[in-house]
Coordinates of C-alpha atoms and ligand atoms in Angstrom, one line a residue:
X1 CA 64.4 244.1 -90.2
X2 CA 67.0 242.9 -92.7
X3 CA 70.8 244.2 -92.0
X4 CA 73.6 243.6 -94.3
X5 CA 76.9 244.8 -92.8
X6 CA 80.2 245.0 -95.3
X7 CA 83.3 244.3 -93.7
X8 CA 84.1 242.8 -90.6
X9 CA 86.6 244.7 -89.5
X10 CA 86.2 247.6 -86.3
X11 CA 83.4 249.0 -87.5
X12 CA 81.5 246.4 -89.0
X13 CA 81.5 243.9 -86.0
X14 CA 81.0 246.9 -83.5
X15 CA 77.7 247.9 -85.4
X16 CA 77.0 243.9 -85.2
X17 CA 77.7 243.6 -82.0
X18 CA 75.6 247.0 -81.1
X19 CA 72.4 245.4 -83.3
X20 CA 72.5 242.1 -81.1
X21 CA 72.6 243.9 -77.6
X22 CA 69.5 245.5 -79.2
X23 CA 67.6 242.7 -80.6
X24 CA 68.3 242.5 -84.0
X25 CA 70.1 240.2 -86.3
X26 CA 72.4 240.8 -89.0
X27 CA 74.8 239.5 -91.5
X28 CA 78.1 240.3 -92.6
X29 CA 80.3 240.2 -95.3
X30 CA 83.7 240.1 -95.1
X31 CA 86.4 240.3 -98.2
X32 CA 88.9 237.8 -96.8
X33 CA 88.2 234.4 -95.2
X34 CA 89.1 235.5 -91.9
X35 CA 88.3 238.5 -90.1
X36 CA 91.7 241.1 -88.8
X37 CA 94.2 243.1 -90.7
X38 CA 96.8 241.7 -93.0
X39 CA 99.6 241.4 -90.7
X40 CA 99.8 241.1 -87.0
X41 CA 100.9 244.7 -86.1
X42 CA 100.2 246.7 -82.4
X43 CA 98.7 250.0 -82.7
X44 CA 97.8 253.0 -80.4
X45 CA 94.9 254.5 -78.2
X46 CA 96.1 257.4 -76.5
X47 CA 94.1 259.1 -74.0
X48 CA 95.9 262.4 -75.4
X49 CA 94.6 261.7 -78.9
X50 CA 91.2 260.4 -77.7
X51 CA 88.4 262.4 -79.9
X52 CA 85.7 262.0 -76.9
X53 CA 87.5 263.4 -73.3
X54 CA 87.5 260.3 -71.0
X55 CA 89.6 259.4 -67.9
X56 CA 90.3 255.9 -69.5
X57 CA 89.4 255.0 -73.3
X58 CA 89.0 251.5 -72.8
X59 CA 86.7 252.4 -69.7
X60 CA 84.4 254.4 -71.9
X61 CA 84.3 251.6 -74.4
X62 CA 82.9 249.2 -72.3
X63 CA 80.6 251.7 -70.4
X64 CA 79.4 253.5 -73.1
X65 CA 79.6 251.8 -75.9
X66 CA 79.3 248.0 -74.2
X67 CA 81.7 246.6 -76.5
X68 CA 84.2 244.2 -74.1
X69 CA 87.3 245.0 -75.5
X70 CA 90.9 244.6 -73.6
X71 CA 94.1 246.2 -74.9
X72 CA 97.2 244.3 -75.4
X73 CA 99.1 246.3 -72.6
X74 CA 98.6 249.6 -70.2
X75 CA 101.1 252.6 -71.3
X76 CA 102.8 253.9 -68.7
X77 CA 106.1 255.2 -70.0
X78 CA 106.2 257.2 -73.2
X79 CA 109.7 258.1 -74.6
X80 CA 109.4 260.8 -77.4
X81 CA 112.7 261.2 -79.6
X82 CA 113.7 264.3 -81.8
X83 CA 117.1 264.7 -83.8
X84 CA 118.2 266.4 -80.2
X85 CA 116.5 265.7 -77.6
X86 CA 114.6 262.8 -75.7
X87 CA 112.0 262.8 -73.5
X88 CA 110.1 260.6 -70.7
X89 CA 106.6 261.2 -69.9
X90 CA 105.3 258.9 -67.1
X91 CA 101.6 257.9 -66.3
X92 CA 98.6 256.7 -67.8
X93 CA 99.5 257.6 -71.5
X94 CA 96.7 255.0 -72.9
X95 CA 97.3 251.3 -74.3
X96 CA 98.5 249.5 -76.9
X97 CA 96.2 247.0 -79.3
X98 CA 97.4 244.4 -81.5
X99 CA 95.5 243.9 -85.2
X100 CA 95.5 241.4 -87.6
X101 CA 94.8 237.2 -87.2
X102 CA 96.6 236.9 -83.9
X103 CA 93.4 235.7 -81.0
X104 CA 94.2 239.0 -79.1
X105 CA 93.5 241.5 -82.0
X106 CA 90.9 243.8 -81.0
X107 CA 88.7 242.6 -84.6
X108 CA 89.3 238.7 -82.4
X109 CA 87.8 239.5 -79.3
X110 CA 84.9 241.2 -80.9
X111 CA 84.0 238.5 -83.5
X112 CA 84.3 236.1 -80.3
X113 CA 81.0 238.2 -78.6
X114 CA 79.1 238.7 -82.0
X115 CA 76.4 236.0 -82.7
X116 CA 75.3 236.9 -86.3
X117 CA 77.0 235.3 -89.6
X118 CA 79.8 236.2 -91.1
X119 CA 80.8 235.1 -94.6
X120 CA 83.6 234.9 -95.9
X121 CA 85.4 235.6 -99.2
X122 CA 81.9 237.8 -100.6
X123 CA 82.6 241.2 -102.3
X124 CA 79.5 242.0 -102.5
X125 CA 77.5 245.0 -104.4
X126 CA 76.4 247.5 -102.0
X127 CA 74.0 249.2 -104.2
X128 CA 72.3 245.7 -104.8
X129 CA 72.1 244.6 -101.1
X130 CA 70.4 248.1 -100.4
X131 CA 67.9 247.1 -102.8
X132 CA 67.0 243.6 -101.0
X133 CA 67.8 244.7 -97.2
X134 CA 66.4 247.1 -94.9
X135 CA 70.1 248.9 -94.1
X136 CA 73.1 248.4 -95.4
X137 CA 76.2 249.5 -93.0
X138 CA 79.1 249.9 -95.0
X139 CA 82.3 249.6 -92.9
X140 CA 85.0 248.1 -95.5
X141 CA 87.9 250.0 -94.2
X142 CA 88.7 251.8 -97.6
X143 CA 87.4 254.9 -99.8
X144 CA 86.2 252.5 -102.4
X145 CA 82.9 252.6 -101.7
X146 CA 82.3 256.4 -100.7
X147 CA 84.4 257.3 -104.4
X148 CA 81.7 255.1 -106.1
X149 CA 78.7 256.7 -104.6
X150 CA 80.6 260.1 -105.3
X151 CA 81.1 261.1 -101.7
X152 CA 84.6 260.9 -101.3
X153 CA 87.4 263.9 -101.0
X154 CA 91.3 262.8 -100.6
X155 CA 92.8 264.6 -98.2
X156 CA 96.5 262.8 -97.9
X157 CA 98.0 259.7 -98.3
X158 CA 99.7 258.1 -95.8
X159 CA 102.9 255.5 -96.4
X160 CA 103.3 252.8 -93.9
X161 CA 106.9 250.4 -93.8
X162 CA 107.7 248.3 -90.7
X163 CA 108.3 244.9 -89.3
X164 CA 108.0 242.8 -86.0
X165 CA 111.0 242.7 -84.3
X166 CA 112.5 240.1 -82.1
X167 CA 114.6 241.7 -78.9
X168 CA 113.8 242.8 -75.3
X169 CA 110.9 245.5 -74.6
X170 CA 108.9 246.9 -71.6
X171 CA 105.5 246.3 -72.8
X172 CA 104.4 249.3 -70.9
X173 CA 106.6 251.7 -72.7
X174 CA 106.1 253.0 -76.3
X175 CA 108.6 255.3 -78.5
X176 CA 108.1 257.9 -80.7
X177 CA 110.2 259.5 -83.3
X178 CA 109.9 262.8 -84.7
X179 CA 113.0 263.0 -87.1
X180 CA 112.7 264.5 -90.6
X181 CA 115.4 262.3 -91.4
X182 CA 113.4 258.9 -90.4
X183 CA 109.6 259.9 -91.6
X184 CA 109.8 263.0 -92.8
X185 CA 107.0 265.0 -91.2
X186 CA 105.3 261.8 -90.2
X187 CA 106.9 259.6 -86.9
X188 CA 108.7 256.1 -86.0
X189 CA 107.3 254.0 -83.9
X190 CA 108.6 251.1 -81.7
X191 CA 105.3 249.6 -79.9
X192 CA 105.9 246.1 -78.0
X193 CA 103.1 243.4 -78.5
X194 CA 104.9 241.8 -75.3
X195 CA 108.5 241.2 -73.5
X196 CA 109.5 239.7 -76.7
X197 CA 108.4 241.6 -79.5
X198 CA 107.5 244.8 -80.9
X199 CA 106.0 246.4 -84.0
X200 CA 108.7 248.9 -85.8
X201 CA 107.2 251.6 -87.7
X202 CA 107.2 254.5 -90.2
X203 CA 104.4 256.5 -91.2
X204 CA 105.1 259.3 -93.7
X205 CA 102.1 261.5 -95.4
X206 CA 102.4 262.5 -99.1
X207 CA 105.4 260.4 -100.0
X208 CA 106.7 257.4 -102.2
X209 CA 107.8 253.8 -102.3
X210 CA 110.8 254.7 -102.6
X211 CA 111.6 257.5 -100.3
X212 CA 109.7 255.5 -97.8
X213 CA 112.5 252.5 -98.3
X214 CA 115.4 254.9 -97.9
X215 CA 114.1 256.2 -94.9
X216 CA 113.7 252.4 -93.5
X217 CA 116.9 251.4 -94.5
X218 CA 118.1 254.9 -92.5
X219 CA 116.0 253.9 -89.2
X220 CA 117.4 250.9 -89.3
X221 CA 120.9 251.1 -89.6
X222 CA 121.1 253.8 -86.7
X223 CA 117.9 252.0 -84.6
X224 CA 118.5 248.3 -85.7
X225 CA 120.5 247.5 -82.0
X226 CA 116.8 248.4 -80.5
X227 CA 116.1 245.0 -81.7
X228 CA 118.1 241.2 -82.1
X229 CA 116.2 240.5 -85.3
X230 CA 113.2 241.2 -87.8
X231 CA 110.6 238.4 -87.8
X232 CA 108.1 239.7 -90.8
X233 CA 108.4 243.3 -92.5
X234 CA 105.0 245.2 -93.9
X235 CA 104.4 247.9 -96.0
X236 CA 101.5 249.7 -97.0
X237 CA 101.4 252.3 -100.0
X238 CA 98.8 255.3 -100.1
X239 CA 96.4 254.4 -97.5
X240 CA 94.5 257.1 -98.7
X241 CA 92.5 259.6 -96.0
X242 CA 89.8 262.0 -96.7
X243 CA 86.6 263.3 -95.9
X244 CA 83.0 261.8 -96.8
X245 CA 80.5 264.4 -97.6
X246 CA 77.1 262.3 -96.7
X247 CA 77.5 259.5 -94.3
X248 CA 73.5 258.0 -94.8
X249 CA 72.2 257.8 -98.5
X250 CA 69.4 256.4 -98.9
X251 CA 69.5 253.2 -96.6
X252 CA 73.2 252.7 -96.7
X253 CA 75.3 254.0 -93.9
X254 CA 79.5 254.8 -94.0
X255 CA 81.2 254.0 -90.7
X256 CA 84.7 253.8 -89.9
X257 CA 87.4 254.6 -92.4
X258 CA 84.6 254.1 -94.9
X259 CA 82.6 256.8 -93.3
X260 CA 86.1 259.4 -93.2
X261 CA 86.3 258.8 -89.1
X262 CA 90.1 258.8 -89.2
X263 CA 92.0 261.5 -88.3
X264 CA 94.7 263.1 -91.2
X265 CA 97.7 264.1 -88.5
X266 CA 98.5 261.3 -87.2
X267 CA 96.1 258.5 -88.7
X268 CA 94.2 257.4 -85.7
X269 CA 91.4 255.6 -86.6
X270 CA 90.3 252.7 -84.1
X271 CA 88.2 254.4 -81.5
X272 CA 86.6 256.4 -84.3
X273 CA 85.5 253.3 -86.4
X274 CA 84.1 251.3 -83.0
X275 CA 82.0 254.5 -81.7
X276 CA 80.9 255.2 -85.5
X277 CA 79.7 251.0 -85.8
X278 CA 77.8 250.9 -82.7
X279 CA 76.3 254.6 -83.1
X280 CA 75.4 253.6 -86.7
X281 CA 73.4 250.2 -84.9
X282 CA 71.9 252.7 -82.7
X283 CA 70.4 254.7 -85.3
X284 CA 69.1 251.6 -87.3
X285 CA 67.5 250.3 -84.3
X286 CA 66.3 253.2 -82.0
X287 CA 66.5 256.0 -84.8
X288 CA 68.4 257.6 -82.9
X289 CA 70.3 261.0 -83.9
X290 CA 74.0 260.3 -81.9
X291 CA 75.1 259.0 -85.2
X292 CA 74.4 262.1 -86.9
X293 CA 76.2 264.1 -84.0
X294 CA 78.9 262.4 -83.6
X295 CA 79.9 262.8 -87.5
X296 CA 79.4 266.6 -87.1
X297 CA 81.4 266.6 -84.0
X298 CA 83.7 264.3 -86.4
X299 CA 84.2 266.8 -88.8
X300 CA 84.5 270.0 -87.0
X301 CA 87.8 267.6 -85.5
X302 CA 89.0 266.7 -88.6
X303 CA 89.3 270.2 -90.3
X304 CA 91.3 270.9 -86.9
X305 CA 93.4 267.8 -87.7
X306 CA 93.8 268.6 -91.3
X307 CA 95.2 272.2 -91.0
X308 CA 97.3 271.0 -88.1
X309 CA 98.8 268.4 -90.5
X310 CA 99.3 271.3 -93.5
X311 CA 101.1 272.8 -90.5
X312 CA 102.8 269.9 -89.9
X313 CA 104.3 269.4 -93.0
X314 CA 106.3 272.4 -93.3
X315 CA 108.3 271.4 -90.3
X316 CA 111.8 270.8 -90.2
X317 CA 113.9 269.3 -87.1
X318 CA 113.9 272.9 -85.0
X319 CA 110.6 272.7 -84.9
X320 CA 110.1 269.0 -83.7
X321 CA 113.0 269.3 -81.1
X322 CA 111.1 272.1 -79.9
X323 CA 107.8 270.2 -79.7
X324 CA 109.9 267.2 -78.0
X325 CA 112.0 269.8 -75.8
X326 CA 108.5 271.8 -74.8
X327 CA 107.2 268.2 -72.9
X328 CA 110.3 268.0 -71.0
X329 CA 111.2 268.6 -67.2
X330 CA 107.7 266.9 -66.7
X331 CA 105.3 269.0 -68.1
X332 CA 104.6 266.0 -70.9
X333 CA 103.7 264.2 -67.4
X334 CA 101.6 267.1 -66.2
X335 CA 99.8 267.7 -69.2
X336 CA 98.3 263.5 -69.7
X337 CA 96.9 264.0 -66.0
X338 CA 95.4 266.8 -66.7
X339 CA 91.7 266.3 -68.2
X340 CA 91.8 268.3 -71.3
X341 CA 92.1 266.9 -74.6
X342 CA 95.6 268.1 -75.9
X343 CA 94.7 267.1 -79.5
X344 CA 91.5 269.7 -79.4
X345 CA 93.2 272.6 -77.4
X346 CA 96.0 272.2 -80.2
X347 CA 93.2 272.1 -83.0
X348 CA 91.3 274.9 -82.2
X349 CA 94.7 276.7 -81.8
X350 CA 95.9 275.9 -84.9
X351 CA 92.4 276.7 -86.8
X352 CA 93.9 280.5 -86.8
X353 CA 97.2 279.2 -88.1
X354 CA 97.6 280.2 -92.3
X355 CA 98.2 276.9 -94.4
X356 CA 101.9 276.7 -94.8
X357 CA 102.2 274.3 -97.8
X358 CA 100.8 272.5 -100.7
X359 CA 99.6 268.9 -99.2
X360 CA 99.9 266.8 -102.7
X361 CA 103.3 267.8 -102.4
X362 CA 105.7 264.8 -102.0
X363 CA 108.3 264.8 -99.2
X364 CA 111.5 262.8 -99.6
X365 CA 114.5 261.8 -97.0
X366 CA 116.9 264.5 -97.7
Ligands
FAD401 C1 99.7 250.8 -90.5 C2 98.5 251.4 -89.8 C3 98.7 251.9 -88.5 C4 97.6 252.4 -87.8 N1 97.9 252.8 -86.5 C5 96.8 253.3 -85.7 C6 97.0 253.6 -84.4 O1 98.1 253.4 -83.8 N2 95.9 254.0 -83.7 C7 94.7 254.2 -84.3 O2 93.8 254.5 -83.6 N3 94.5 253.9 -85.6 C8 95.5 253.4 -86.3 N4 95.3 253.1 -87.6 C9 94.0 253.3 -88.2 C10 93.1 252.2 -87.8 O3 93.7 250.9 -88.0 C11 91.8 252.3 -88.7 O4 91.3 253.6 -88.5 C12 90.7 251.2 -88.3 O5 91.2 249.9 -88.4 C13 89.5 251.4 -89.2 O6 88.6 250.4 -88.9 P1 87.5 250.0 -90.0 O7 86.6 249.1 -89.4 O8 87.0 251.2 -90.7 O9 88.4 249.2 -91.1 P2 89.2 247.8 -90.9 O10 89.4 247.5 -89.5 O11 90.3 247.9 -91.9 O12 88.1 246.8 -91.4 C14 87.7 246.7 -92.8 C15 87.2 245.3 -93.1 O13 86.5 245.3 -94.3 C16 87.0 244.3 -95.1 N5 86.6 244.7 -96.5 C17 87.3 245.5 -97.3 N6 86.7 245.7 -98.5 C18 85.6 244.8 -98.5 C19 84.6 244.5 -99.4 N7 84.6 245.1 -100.6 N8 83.7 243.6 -99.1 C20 83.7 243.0 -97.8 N9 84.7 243.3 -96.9 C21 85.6 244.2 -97.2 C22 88.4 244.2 -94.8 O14 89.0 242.9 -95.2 C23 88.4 244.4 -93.3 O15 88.2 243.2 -92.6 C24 96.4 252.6 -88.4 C25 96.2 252.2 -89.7 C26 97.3 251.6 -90.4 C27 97.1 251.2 -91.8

């Protein structure tokens, strides 16, 4: 069987990796000459935020989906920050990863177990590679390929300014704000890649270039003493999330963002893209239906996501003190023992919530 896989990114070198443990070869086709994301950066897997209820999500990659994966570090202390309150929640929170070219990056460790070819620098025409290959696994990180085959429906935008940071960190402890006046509806971020360094972010939904600059230059003049100094900044305009109507056409198969396995309230995408990859192998090589489940399941938790994001967005700084203020006095501590998916239980709740506002509307630092 001939497989061409686009994009070696998550998704493409889980479904790679997935085909080899089975038996079968492939080759894939990445964009850049190297495989990882633009710009070194850490990101989050929160048991809390998991899509599949697990004790540990690094545990149920391994197990379940036999992909060998480490994080960068264990979260143990999460520190959540509104306009007026703060709050500690201790205990296993989940783990940090780290992305882009540095040899620790999750997209590293997996092209380090994968066998199969990848080449470098192609663009290649998906609907000519489905014409001379067996399958053709499309995992290029981007709605470019679902818009073409006329699949794709935007949802939200997303706005993304930060920079690596030079100071002192606990690696084990991550911070979150919720601030109107720093992201708007969307959060901050200070995630440590190690003692030394961290990841600063913003992420703001439905917004522009230049609100998102005032509201970095704001974070930074009242956060900058977190840090000693910024090492590289990043920005990333209208990374563009929505739904994809048909996942398999013909012999061509969307996974990961490609496939619209990343969630609209808080744009978590990376255990998504790994379980769609290697469930997308499986149903190449076995023929088996998981894929197919998994995108239903998929969707039913993305409609959840999406009205809790419309939700979301109307919010002003009472409401995300209160959400801060409601995991205080360790209930935020009780609530990550416990072994119900928060995200879900909030999602199902909020599917009897009306939609509050317009999402193409644009949100600005006031
Ligand atoms: C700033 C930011 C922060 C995030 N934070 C988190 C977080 O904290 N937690 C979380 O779970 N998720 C987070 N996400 C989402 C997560 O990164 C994605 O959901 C995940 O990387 C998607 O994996 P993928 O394999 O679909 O795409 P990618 O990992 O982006 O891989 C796509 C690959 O395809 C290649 N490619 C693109 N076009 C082509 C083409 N035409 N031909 C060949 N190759 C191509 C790219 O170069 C890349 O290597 C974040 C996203 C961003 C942008």
């Amino acid at each position: 069987m001939r497989i061409a896989i686009v994009g070696a990114g998550l998704a493409g070198l889980a479904c790679a990796h997935e085909l080899e443990r089975l038996g079968h070869e492939c080759e894939v086709f990445e964009k850049r000459d190297r495989v990882g994301k633009m710009f070194n950066t850490v990101e989050t897997m929160l048991e809390s935020l998991s899509t599949e209820p697990s004790k540990d999500v690094f545990e149920t990659l391994r197990q379940e989906l036999h992909l060998p994966l480490n994080p960068a570090n264990h979260i143990t202390r999460l520190v959540l920050h509104s306009q007026s309150r703060d709050t500690l929640i201790r205990g296993h929170v989940g783990y940090t990863t780290t992305r882009g070219p540095e040899a620790r990056s999750l997209e590293q460790q997996l092209l380090r177990h994968c066998r199969s070819p990848v080449r470098f620098d192609q663009n290649p025409d998906v609907e000519e590679l489905a014409t001379a290959y067996d399958w053709v696994v499309v995992a290029t990180g981007s709605p470019r390929w679902p818009k073409h085959f006329g699949l794709w429906q935007r949802d939200i935008a997303w706005y993304i300014r930060g920079a690596n940071v030079i100071g002192d960190f606990n690696p084990g402890e991550l911070h979150f704000y919720f601030n109107t006046r720093y992201a708007g509806t969307g959060y901050a971020m200070i995630a440590p890649f190690d003692e030394r360094m961290a990841s600063v972010g913003l992420g703001v939904p439905d917004s522009s270039e230049e609100a998102v600059e005032a509201y970095w230059t704001r974070f930074r003049q009242e956060q900058g003493h977190l840090w000693e100094r910024i090492e590289d900044e990043f920005k990333l305009e209208c990374y563009e999330i929505g739904r994809v109507k048909q996942r398999v056409v013909g012999n061509v198969i969307f996974v990961g963002n490609a496939g619209g396995f990343i969630e609209p309230l808080g744009i978590t995408g990376q255990q998504s893209a790994l379980q769609s990859g290697v469930l997308a192998a499986r149903k190449i090589a076995l023929g088996d239906e998981a894929f197919d489940r998994f995108a239903a399941r998929w969707d039913h938790f993305y409609s959840d996501m999406m009205r809790l994001r419309l939700y979301v967005n109307a919010w002003t700084d009472r409401e995300m003190d209160r959400l801060v203020g409601l995991t205080g006095h360790g209930v935020g501590s009780v609530l990550i023992r416990s072994p119900l998916n928060l995200l879900d239980l909030v999602g199902t709740a909020m599917a009897h919530l009306p939609v509050t506002q317009d999402p193409s509307a644009e949100v600005g630092p006031s």
